[in-house]
Amino acid sequence: QVQLVESGGGLVQAGGSLRLSCAASGRFFSMNTMNWYRQAPGKQRELVASITRDDNTSYADSVKGRFTCSRDNAKNTVSLQMNSLKPEDTAVYYCNGDFLVPKGLGGTLEDCWGQGTQVTVSS
């Protein structure tokens, strides 16, 4: 019922910046806490940043001070501004979030994932 589509990945030199975007579409009542995860080759998926519906954010220690997460509830989008990129930031980045979706006469929470977008940082 909910589709998440990421965009904005690409190849950038170390020290550069990229801005990832995630757009939610489909049938839902609300877009709740949204997260950005990443997975590098041979590594487990890790949580990079989270943002609540009222804009409280949290970040992994490895990206604090470099990445900024924001959202636009009216447009159902969430973004990740990535500055001072390092080669170790290279990974597939995934948008994830909880959505209140219709079910029967009410609703239920659904955990949704995007397809991922590749970020490659060259040294």
mmCIF file of N, CA and C in Angstrom:
data_model
loop_
_atom_site.group_PDB
_atom_site.id
_atom_site.type_symbol
_atom_site.label_atom_id
_atom_site.label_comp_id
_atom_site.label_asym_id
_atom_site.label_seq_id
_atom_site.Cartn_x
_atom_site.Cartn_y
_atom_site.Cartn_z
ATOM 1 N N GLN A 1 0.809 -1.206 0.000
ATOM 2 C CA GLN A 1 0.000 0.000 0.000
ATOM 3 C C GLN A 1 0.842 1.256 0.000
ATOM 4 N N VAL A 2 2.022 1.186 0.609
ATOM 5 C CA VAL A 2 2.907 2.340 0.666
ATOM 6 C C VAL A 2 4.145 2.064 -0.165
ATOM 7 N N GLN A 3 4.515 3.014 -0.976
ATOM 8 C CA GLN A 3 5.743 2.899 -1.757
ATOM 9 C C GLN A 3 6.700 4.019 -1.338
ATOM 10 N N LEU A 4 7.948 3.636 -1.138
ATOM 11 C CA LEU A 4 9.013 4.588 -0.846
ATOM 12 C C LEU A 4 10.008 4.558 -1.986
ATOM 13 N N VAL A 5 10.307 5.727 -2.521
ATOM 14 C CA VAL A 5 11.253 5.810 -3.630
ATOM 15 C C VAL A 5 12.361 6.787 -3.255
ATOM 16 N N GLU A 6 13.592 6.274 -3.219
ATOM 17 C CA GLU A 6 14.746 7.115 -2.922
ATOM 18 C C GLU A 6 15.337 7.662 -4.215
ATOM 19 N N SER A 7 15.984 8.788 -4.087
ATOM 20 C CA SER A 7 16.707 9.380 -5.207
ATOM 21 C C SER A 7 17.854 10.213 -4.663
ATOM 22 N N GLY A 8 18.786 10.556 -5.554
ATOM 23 C CA GLY A 8 19.863 11.452 -5.164
ATOM 24 C C GLY A 8 21.199 10.797 -4.937
ATOM 25 N N GLY A 9 21.259 9.481 -5.032
ATOM 26 C CA GLY A 9 22.550 8.831 -4.865
ATOM 27 C C GLY A 9 23.451 9.090 -6.049
ATOM 28 N N GLY A 10 24.697 8.670 -5.924
ATOM 29 C CA GLY A 10 25.636 8.847 -7.016
ATOM 30 C C GLY A 10 27.066 8.712 -6.563
ATOM 31 N N LEU A 11 27.961 9.158 -7.425
ATOM 32 C CA LEU A 11 29.399 9.101 -7.168
ATOM 33 C C LEU A 11 29.897 10.502 -6.839
ATOM 34 N N VAL A 12 30.644 10.598 -5.751
ATOM 35 C CA VAL A 12 31.163 11.901 -5.324
ATOM 36 C C VAL A 12 32.560 11.703 -4.750
ATOM 37 N N GLN A 13 33.368 12.717 -4.852
ATOM 38 C CA GLN A 13 34.708 12.645 -4.263
ATOM 39 C C GLN A 13 34.637 12.888 -2.763
ATOM 40 N N ALA A 14 35.620 12.369 -2.059
ATOM 41 C CA ALA A 14 35.705 12.602 -0.622
ATOM 42 C C ALA A 14 35.684 14.101 -0.341
ATOM 43 N N GLY A 15 34.925 14.459 0.679
ATOM 44 C CA GLY A 15 34.766 15.861 1.024
ATOM 45 C C GLY A 15 33.559 16.510 0.377
ATOM 46 N N GLY A 16 32.981 15.832 -0.577
ATOM 47 C CA GLY A 16 31.825 16.366 -1.280
ATOM 48 C C GLY A 16 30.521 16.141 -0.546
ATOM 49 N N SER A 17 29.433 16.506 -1.215
ATOM 50 C CA SER A 17 28.103 16.422 -0.622
ATOM 51 C C SER A 17 27.127 15.749 -1.575
ATOM 52 N N LEU A 18 26.136 15.131 -0.983
ATOM 53 C CA LEU A 18 25.003 14.590 -1.723
ATOM 54 C C LEU A 18 23.753 14.795 -0.867
ATOM 55 N N ARG A 19 22.636 14.892 -1.552
ATOM 56 C CA ARG A 19 21.363 14.998 -0.847
ATOM 57 C C ARG A 19 20.451 13.875 -1.330
ATOM 58 N N LEU A 20 20.078 13.001 -0.413
ATOM 59 C CA LEU A 20 19.156 11.919 -0.727
ATOM 60 C C LEU A 20 17.735 12.356 -0.399
ATOM 61 N N SER A 21 16.819 11.907 -1.213
ATOM 62 C CA SER A 21 15.410 12.181 -0.969
ATOM 63 C C SER A 21 14.629 10.884 -0.999
ATOM 64 N N CYS A 22 13.545 10.866 -0.258
ATOM 65 C CA CYS A 22 12.670 9.697 -0.210
ATOM 66 C C CYS A 22 11.241 10.210 -0.260
ATOM 67 N N ALA A 23 10.505 9.732 -1.237
ATOM 68 C CA ALA A 23 9.110 10.153 -1.401
ATOM 69 C C ALA A 23 8.187 8.975 -1.126
ATOM 70 N N ALA A 24 7.196 9.228 -0.305
ATOM 71 C CA ALA A 24 6.218 8.196 0.040
ATOM 72 C C ALA A 24 4.932 8.422 -0.742
ATOM 73 N N SER A 25 4.384 7.338 -1.252
ATOM 74 C CA SER A 25 3.111 7.421 -1.963
ATOM 75 C C SER A 25 2.269 6.205 -1.610
ATOM 76 N N GLY A 26 0.989 6.275 -1.966
ATOM 77 C CA GLY A 26 0.083 5.176 -1.654
ATOM 78 C C GLY A 26 -0.973 5.609 -0.662
ATOM 79 N N ARG A 27 -1.616 4.640 -0.065
ATOM 80 C CA ARG A 27 -2.696 4.917 0.852
ATOM 81 C C ARG A 27 -2.217 4.802 2.289
ATOM 82 N N PHE A 28 -2.191 5.891 2.991
ATOM 83 C CA PHE A 28 -1.839 5.860 4.403
ATOM 84 C C PHE A 28 -2.407 7.088 5.095
ATOM 85 N N PHE A 29 -2.613 6.963 6.402
ATOM 86 C CA PHE A 29 -3.136 8.067 7.190
ATOM 87 C C PHE A 29 -2.017 8.982 7.670
ATOM 88 N N SER A 30 -0.881 8.379 8.002
ATOM 89 C CA SER A 30 0.213 9.193 8.522
ATOM 90 C C SER A 30 1.557 8.525 8.267
ATOM 91 N N MET A 31 2.570 9.375 8.097
ATOM 92 C CA MET A 31 3.952 8.945 7.957
ATOM 93 C C MET A 31 4.617 9.260 9.286
ATOM 94 N N ASN A 32 5.032 8.254 10.013
ATOM 95 C CA ASN A 32 5.517 8.467 11.373
ATOM 96 C C ASN A 32 7.043 8.585 11.383
ATOM 97 N N THR A 33 7.704 7.937 12.317
ATOM 98 C CA THR A 33 9.156 8.040 12.360
ATOM 99 C C THR A 33 9.765 7.470 11.085
ATOM 100 N N MET A 34 10.672 8.241 10.507
ATOM 101 C CA MET A 34 11.351 7.829 9.287
ATOM 102 C C MET A 34 12.833 7.653 9.565
ATOM 103 N N ASN A 35 13.421 6.703 8.875
ATOM 104 C CA ASN A 35 14.816 6.360 9.110
ATOM 105 C C ASN A 35 15.576 6.259 7.792
ATOM 106 N N TRP A 36 16.872 6.509 7.896
ATOM 107 C CA TRP A 36 17.785 6.192 6.805
ATOM 108 C C TRP A 36 18.750 5.119 7.322
ATOM 109 N N TYR A 37 18.833 4.043 6.577
ATOM 110 C CA TYR A 37 19.792 2.981 6.850
ATOM 111 C C TYR A 37 20.790 2.932 5.702
ATOM 112 N N ARG A 38 21.898 2.280 5.950
ATOM 113 C CA ARG A 38 22.836 2.018 4.870
ATOM 114 C C ARG A 38 23.456 0.640 5.054
ATOM 115 N N GLN A 39 23.862 0.087 3.928
ATOM 116 C CA GLN A 39 24.519 -1.219 3.949
ATOM 117 C C GLN A 39 25.673 -1.213 2.969
ATOM 118 N N ALA A 40 26.857 -1.392 3.519
ATOM 119 C CA ALA A 40 28.056 -1.485 2.701
ATOM 120 C C ALA A 40 28.298 -2.951 2.358
ATOM 121 N N PRO A 41 29.033 -3.214 1.287
ATOM 122 C CA PRO A 41 29.304 -4.600 0.897
ATOM 123 C C PRO A 41 29.950 -5.386 2.033
ATOM 124 N N GLY A 42 29.385 -6.543 2.319
ATOM 125 C CA GLY A 42 29.940 -7.402 3.342
ATOM 126 C C GLY A 42 29.646 -6.970 4.768
ATOM 127 N N LYS A 43 28.837 -5.949 4.926
ATOM 128 C CA LYS A 43 28.534 -5.444 6.273
ATOM 129 C C LYS A 43 27.031 -5.499 6.533
ATOM 130 N N GLN A 44 26.687 -5.438 7.806
ATOM 131 C CA GLN A 44 25.276 -5.420 8.165
ATOM 132 C C GLN A 44 24.674 -4.045 7.897
ATOM 133 N N ARG A 45 23.391 -4.053 7.691
ATOM 134 C CA ARG A 45 22.678 -2.791 7.525
ATOM 135 C C ARG A 45 22.723 -2.028 8.841
ATOM 136 N N GLU A 46 23.005 -0.738 8.767
ATOM 137 C CA GLU A 46 23.092 0.071 9.974
ATOM 138 C C GLU A 46 22.193 1.291 9.881
ATOM 139 N N LEU A 47 21.686 1.697 11.037
ATOM 140 C CA LEU A 47 20.851 2.884 11.115
ATOM 141 C C LEU A 47 21.736 4.119 11.097
ATOM 142 N N VAL A 48 21.430 5.020 10.192
ATOM 143 C CA VAL A 48 22.223 6.226 10.022
ATOM 144 C C VAL A 48 21.565 7.423 10.696
ATOM 145 N N ALA A 49 20.259 7.579 10.457
ATOM 146 C CA ALA A 49 19.558 8.743 10.987
ATOM 147 C C ALA A 49 18.083 8.424 11.131
ATOM 148 N N SER A 50 17.460 9.075 12.102
ATOM 149 C CA SER A 50 16.023 8.949 12.313
ATOM 150 C C SER A 50 15.422 10.322 12.528
ATOM 151 N N ILE A 51 14.169 10.463 12.141
ATOM 152 C CA ILE A 51 13.457 11.711 12.386
ATOM 153 C C ILE A 51 12.008 11.388 12.717
ATOM 154 N N THR A 52 11.548 11.921 13.838
ATOM 155 C CA THR A 52 10.165 11.697 14.243
ATOM 156 C C THR A 52 9.234 12.646 13.495
ATOM 157 N N ARG A 53 7.956 12.437 13.683
ATOM 158 C CA ARG A 53 6.981 13.248 12.979
ATOM 159 C C ARG A 53 7.078 14.725 13.381
ATOM 160 N N ASP A 54 7.523 14.971 14.632
ATOM 161 C CA ASP A 54 7.686 16.361 15.069
ATOM 162 C C ASP A 54 9.135 16.813 15.022
ATOM 163 N N ASP A 55 9.898 16.197 14.098
ATOM 164 C CA ASP A 55 11.235 16.670 13.725
ATOM 165 C C ASP A 55 12.335 16.445 14.759
ATOM 166 N N ASN A 56 12.141 15.548 15.688
ATOM 167 C CA ASN A 56 13.257 15.169 16.553
ATOM 168 C C ASN A 56 14.154 14.216 15.776
ATOM 169 N N THR A 57 15.441 14.499 15.794
ATOM 170 C CA THR A 57 16.373 13.703 14.995
ATOM 171 C C THR A 57 17.402 13.005 15.873
ATOM 172 N N SER A 58 17.933 11.929 15.356
ATOM 173 C CA SER A 58 19.046 11.245 15.994
ATOM 174 C C SER A 58 19.933 10.677 14.898
ATOM 175 N N TYR A 59 21.217 10.554 15.213
ATOM 176 C CA TYR A 59 22.195 10.150 14.206
ATOM 177 C C TYR A 59 23.174 9.130 14.764
ATOM 178 N N ALA A 60 23.682 8.300 13.875
ATOM 179 C CA ALA A 60 24.779 7.423 14.255
ATOM 180 C C ALA A 60 26.002 8.282 14.549
ATOM 181 N N ASP A 61 26.823 7.834 15.479
ATOM 182 C CA ASP A 61 28.013 8.609 15.833
ATOM 183 C C ASP A 61 28.901 8.882 14.617
ATOM 184 N N SER A 62 28.927 7.941 13.695
ATOM 185 C CA SER A 62 29.821 8.057 12.542
ATOM 186 C C SER A 62 29.423 9.183 11.586
ATOM 187 N N VAL A 63 28.195 9.676 11.699
ATOM 188 C CA VAL A 63 27.745 10.713 10.763
ATOM 189 C C VAL A 63 27.347 12.011 11.462
ATOM 190 N N LYS A 64 27.384 12.032 12.780
ATOM 191 C CA LYS A 64 27.005 13.242 13.518
ATOM 192 C C LYS A 64 27.850 14.428 13.080
ATOM 193 N N GLY A 65 27.186 15.546 12.858
ATOM 194 C CA GLY A 65 27.878 16.748 12.436
ATOM 195 C C GLY A 65 28.095 16.836 10.944
ATOM 196 N N ARG A 66 27.854 15.747 10.231
ATOM 197 C CA ARG A 66 28.041 15.744 8.774
ATOM 198 C C ARG A 66 26.732 15.541 8.022
ATOM 199 N N PHE A 67 25.836 14.750 8.592
ATOM 200 C CA PHE A 67 24.566 14.431 7.945
ATOM 201 C C PHE A 67 23.437 15.151 8.675
ATOM 202 N N THR A 68 22.452 15.585 7.898
ATOM 203 C CA THR A 68 21.273 16.223 8.469
ATOM 204 C C THR A 68 20.026 15.636 7.826
ATOM 205 N N CYS A 69 19.126 15.185 8.672
ATOM 206 C CA CYS A 69 17.880 14.592 8.208
ATOM 207 C C CYS A 69 16.745 15.593 8.382
ATOM 208 N N SER A 70 15.888 15.673 7.384
ATOM 209 C CA SER A 70 14.747 16.589 7.465
ATOM 210 C C SER A 70 13.549 15.934 6.787
ATOM 211 N N ARG A 71 12.389 16.516 7.003
ATOM 212 C CA ARG A 71 11.182 15.959 6.400
ATOM 213 C C ARG A 71 10.188 17.062 6.081
ATOM 214 N N ASP A 72 9.303 16.742 5.159
ATOM 215 C CA ASP A 72 8.205 17.630 4.807
ATOM 216 C C ASP A 72 6.933 16.792 4.880
ATOM 217 N N ASN A 73 6.206 16.949 5.962
ATOM 218 C CA ASN A 73 5.015 16.108 6.161
ATOM 219 C C ASN A 73 3.921 16.416 5.141
ATOM 220 N N ALA A 74 3.882 17.634 4.675
ATOM 221 C CA ALA A 74 2.856 17.992 3.683
ATOM 222 C C ALA A 74 3.121 17.290 2.352
ATOM 223 N N LYS A 75 4.393 17.089 2.035
ATOM 224 C CA LYS A 75 4.756 16.459 0.758
ATOM 225 C C LYS A 75 5.093 14.987 0.925
ATOM 226 N N ASN A 76 5.067 14.497 2.162
ATOM 227 C CA ASN A 76 5.403 13.095 2.448
ATOM 228 C C ASN A 76 6.792 12.734 1.932
ATOM 229 N N THR A 77 7.730 13.595 2.233
ATOM 230 C CA THR A 77 9.109 13.352 1.825
ATOM 231 C C THR A 77 10.046 13.458 3.020
ATOM 232 N N VAL A 78 11.151 12.793 2.915
ATOM 233 C CA VAL A 78 12.217 12.879 3.911
ATOM 234 C C VAL A 78 13.529 12.963 3.157
ATOM 235 N N SER A 79 14.451 13.736 3.694
ATOM 236 C CA SER A 79 15.727 13.952 3.011
ATOM 237 C C SER A 79 16.894 13.706 3.943
ATOM 238 N N LEU A 80 18.023 13.424 3.347
ATOM 239 C CA LEU A 80 19.266 13.255 4.098
ATOM 240 C C LEU A 80 20.343 14.053 3.386
ATOM 241 N N GLN A 81 20.742 15.156 3.979
ATOM 242 C CA GLN A 81 21.821 15.974 3.450
ATOM 243 C C GLN A 81 23.130 15.428 3.997
ATOM 244 N N MET A 82 24.018 15.030 3.110
ATOM 245 C CA MET A 82 25.277 14.401 3.516
ATOM 246 C C MET A 82 26.432 15.290 3.075
ATOM 247 N N ASN A 83 27.162 15.817 4.031
ATOM 248 C CA ASN A 83 28.303 16.690 3.765
ATOM 249 C C ASN A 83 29.588 16.022 4.230
ATOM 250 N N SER A 84 30.690 16.552 3.768
ATOM 251 C CA SER A 84 32.011 16.033 4.163
ATOM 252 C C SER A 84 32.071 14.518 4.036
ATOM 253 N N LEU A 85 31.631 14.040 2.906
ATOM 254 C CA LEU A 85 31.549 12.596 2.698
ATOM 255 C C LEU A 85 32.924 11.944 2.705
ATOM 256 N N LYS A 86 32.940 10.728 3.223
ATOM 257 C CA LYS A 86 34.168 9.945 3.337
ATOM 258 C C LYS A 86 33.999 8.645 2.564
ATOM 259 N N PRO A 87 35.101 8.038 2.146
ATOM 260 C CA PRO A 87 34.975 6.746 1.442
ATOM 261 C C PRO A 87 34.204 5.705 2.247
ATOM 262 N N GLU A 88 34.301 5.751 3.552
ATOM 263 C CA GLU A 88 33.585 4.774 4.377
ATOM 264 C C GLU A 88 32.078 5.022 4.426
ATOM 265 N N ASP A 89 31.622 6.108 3.835
ATOM 266 C CA ASP A 89 30.177 6.334 3.706
ATOM 267 C C ASP A 89 29.603 5.590 2.500
ATOM 268 N N THR A 90 30.463 5.007 1.704
ATOM 269 C CA THR A 90 30.001 4.256 0.535
ATOM 270 C C THR A 90 29.105 3.109 0.948
ATOM 271 N N ALA A 91 27.908 3.081 0.394
ATOM 272 C CA ALA A 91 26.922 2.064 0.762
ATOM 273 C C ALA A 91 25.668 2.266 -0.075
ATOM 274 N N VAL A 92 24.776 1.302 0.030
ATOM 275 C CA VAL A 92 23.420 1.498 -0.474
ATOM 276 C C VAL A 92 22.613 2.085 0.682
ATOM 277 N N TYR A 93 21.949 3.188 0.430
ATOM 278 C CA TYR A 93 21.168 3.879 1.448
ATOM 279 C C TYR A 93 19.688 3.589 1.236
ATOM 280 N N TYR A 94 19.036 3.227 2.334
ATOM 281 C CA TYR A 94 17.636 2.845 2.288
ATOM 282 C C TYR A 94 16.792 3.778 3.155
ATOM 283 N N CYS A 95 15.655 4.137 2.640
ATOM 284 C CA CYS A 95 14.652 4.880 3.385
ATOM 285 C C CYS A 95 13.701 3.866 4.030
ATOM 286 N N ASN A 96 13.327 4.144 5.251
ATOM 287 C CA ASN A 96 12.456 3.219 5.998
ATOM 288 C C ASN A 96 11.548 4.035 6.895
ATOM 289 N N GLY A 97 10.359 3.532 7.107
ATOM 290 C CA GLY A 97 9.496 4.250 8.026
ATOM 291 C C GLY A 97 8.243 3.481 8.393
ATOM 292 N N ASP A 98 7.603 3.977 9.432
ATOM 293 C CA ASP A 98 6.334 3.424 9.901
ATOM 294 C C ASP A 98 5.192 4.271 9.364
ATOM 295 N N PHE A 99 4.209 3.593 8.827
ATOM 296 C CA PHE A 99 3.045 4.270 8.268
ATOM 297 C C PHE A 99 1.778 3.691 8.878
ATOM 298 N N LEU A 100 0.841 4.583 9.189
ATOM 299 C CA LEU A 100 -0.479 4.141 9.611
ATOM 300 C C LEU A 100 -1.315 3.969 8.345
ATOM 301 N N VAL A 101 -1.645 2.717 8.044
ATOM 302 C CA VAL A 101 -2.352 2.415 6.797
ATOM 303 C C VAL A 101 -3.747 1.907 7.105
ATOM 304 N N PRO A 102 -4.654 2.042 6.131
ATOM 305 C CA PRO A 102 -6.015 1.562 6.351
ATOM 306 C C PRO A 102 -6.053 0.039 6.500
ATOM 307 N N LYS A 103 -6.870 -0.400 7.447
ATOM 308 C CA LYS A 103 -7.121 -1.839 7.582
ATOM 309 C C LYS A 103 -8.506 -1.992 8.179
ATOM 310 N N GLY A 104 -9.376 -2.623 7.414
ATOM 311 C CA GLY A 104 -10.743 -2.768 7.871
ATOM 312 C C GLY A 104 -11.373 -1.413 8.118
ATOM 313 N N LEU A 105 -11.965 -1.275 9.293
ATOM 314 C CA LEU A 105 -12.600 -0.020 9.640
ATOM 315 C C LEU A 105 -11.634 0.931 10.342
ATOM 316 N N GLY A 106 -10.414 0.473 10.537
ATOM 317 C CA GLY A 106 -9.438 1.302 11.235
ATOM 318 C C GLY A 106 -8.122 1.358 10.500
ATOM 319 N N GLY A 107 -7.053 1.165 11.240
ATOM 320 C CA GLY A 107 -5.740 1.229 10.633
ATOM 321 C C GLY A 107 -4.752 0.350 11.364
ATOM 322 N N THR A 108 -3.600 0.184 10.765
ATOM 323 C CA THR A 108 -2.540 -0.598 11.365
ATOM 324 C C THR A 108 -1.203 -0.011 10.952
ATOM 325 N N LEU A 109 -0.196 -0.214 11.784
ATOM 326 C CA LEU A 109 1.133 0.287 11.441
ATOM 327 C C LEU A 109 1.820 -0.677 10.489
ATOM 328 N N GLU A 110 2.434 -0.117 9.481
ATOM 329 C CA GLU A 110 3.152 -0.908 8.480
ATOM 330 C C GLU A 110 4.573 -0.369 8.369
ATOM 331 N N ASP A 111 5.530 -1.270 8.440
ATOM 332 C CA ASP A 111 6.936 -0.909 8.289
ATOM 333 C C ASP A 111 7.313 -1.025 6.819
ATOM 334 N N CYS A 112 7.787 0.048 6.239
ATOM 335 C CA CYS A 112 8.020 0.081 4.796
ATOM 336 C C CYS A 112 9.466 0.429 4.472
ATOM 337 N N TRP A 113 9.945 -0.115 3.354
ATOM 338 C CA TRP A 113 11.316 0.103 2.896
ATOM 339 C C TRP A 113 11.322 0.545 1.446
ATOM 340 N N GLY A 114 12.266 1.409 1.131
ATOM 341 C CA GLY A 114 12.511 1.743 -0.252
ATOM 342 C C GLY A 114 13.445 0.738 -0.877
ATOM 343 N N GLN A 115 13.745 0.940 -2.162
ATOM 344 C CA GLN A 115 14.566 -0.022 -2.896
ATOM 345 C C GLN A 115 16.061 0.250 -2.726
ATOM 346 N N GLY A 116 16.384 1.416 -2.193
ATOM 347 C CA GLY A 116 17.780 1.763 -1.958
ATOM 348 C C GLY A 116 18.378 2.579 -3.087
ATOM 349 N N THR A 117 19.354 3.381 -2.725
ATOM 350 C CA THR A 117 20.088 4.179 -3.710
ATOM 351 C C THR A 117 21.571 4.113 -3.370
ATOM 352 N N GLN A 118 22.387 3.926 -4.393
ATOM 353 C CA GLN A 118 23.825 3.739 -4.186
ATOM 354 C C GLN A 118 24.530 5.070 -3.989
ATOM 355 N N VAL A 119 25.340 5.120 -2.965
ATOM 356 C CA VAL A 119 26.225 6.264 -2.725
ATOM 357 C C VAL A 119 27.652 5.739 -2.742
ATOM 358 N N THR A 120 28.459 6.307 -3.604
ATOM 359 C CA THR A 120 29.860 5.908 -3.707
ATOM 360 C C THR A 120 30.744 7.137 -3.527
ATOM 361 N N VAL A 121 31.647 7.051 -2.570
ATOM 362 C CA VAL A 121 32.550 8.162 -2.281
ATOM 363 C C VAL A 121 33.966 7.714 -2.617
ATOM 364 N N SER A 122 34.569 8.399 -3.564
ATOM 365 C CA SER A 122 35.923 8.047 -3.985
ATOM 366 C C SER A 122 36.954 8.842 -3.191
ATOM 367 N N SER A 123 38.091 8.220 -2.997
ATOM 368 C CA SER A 123 39.151 8.873 -2.206
ATOM 369 C C SER A 123 40.070 9.706 -3.076
#
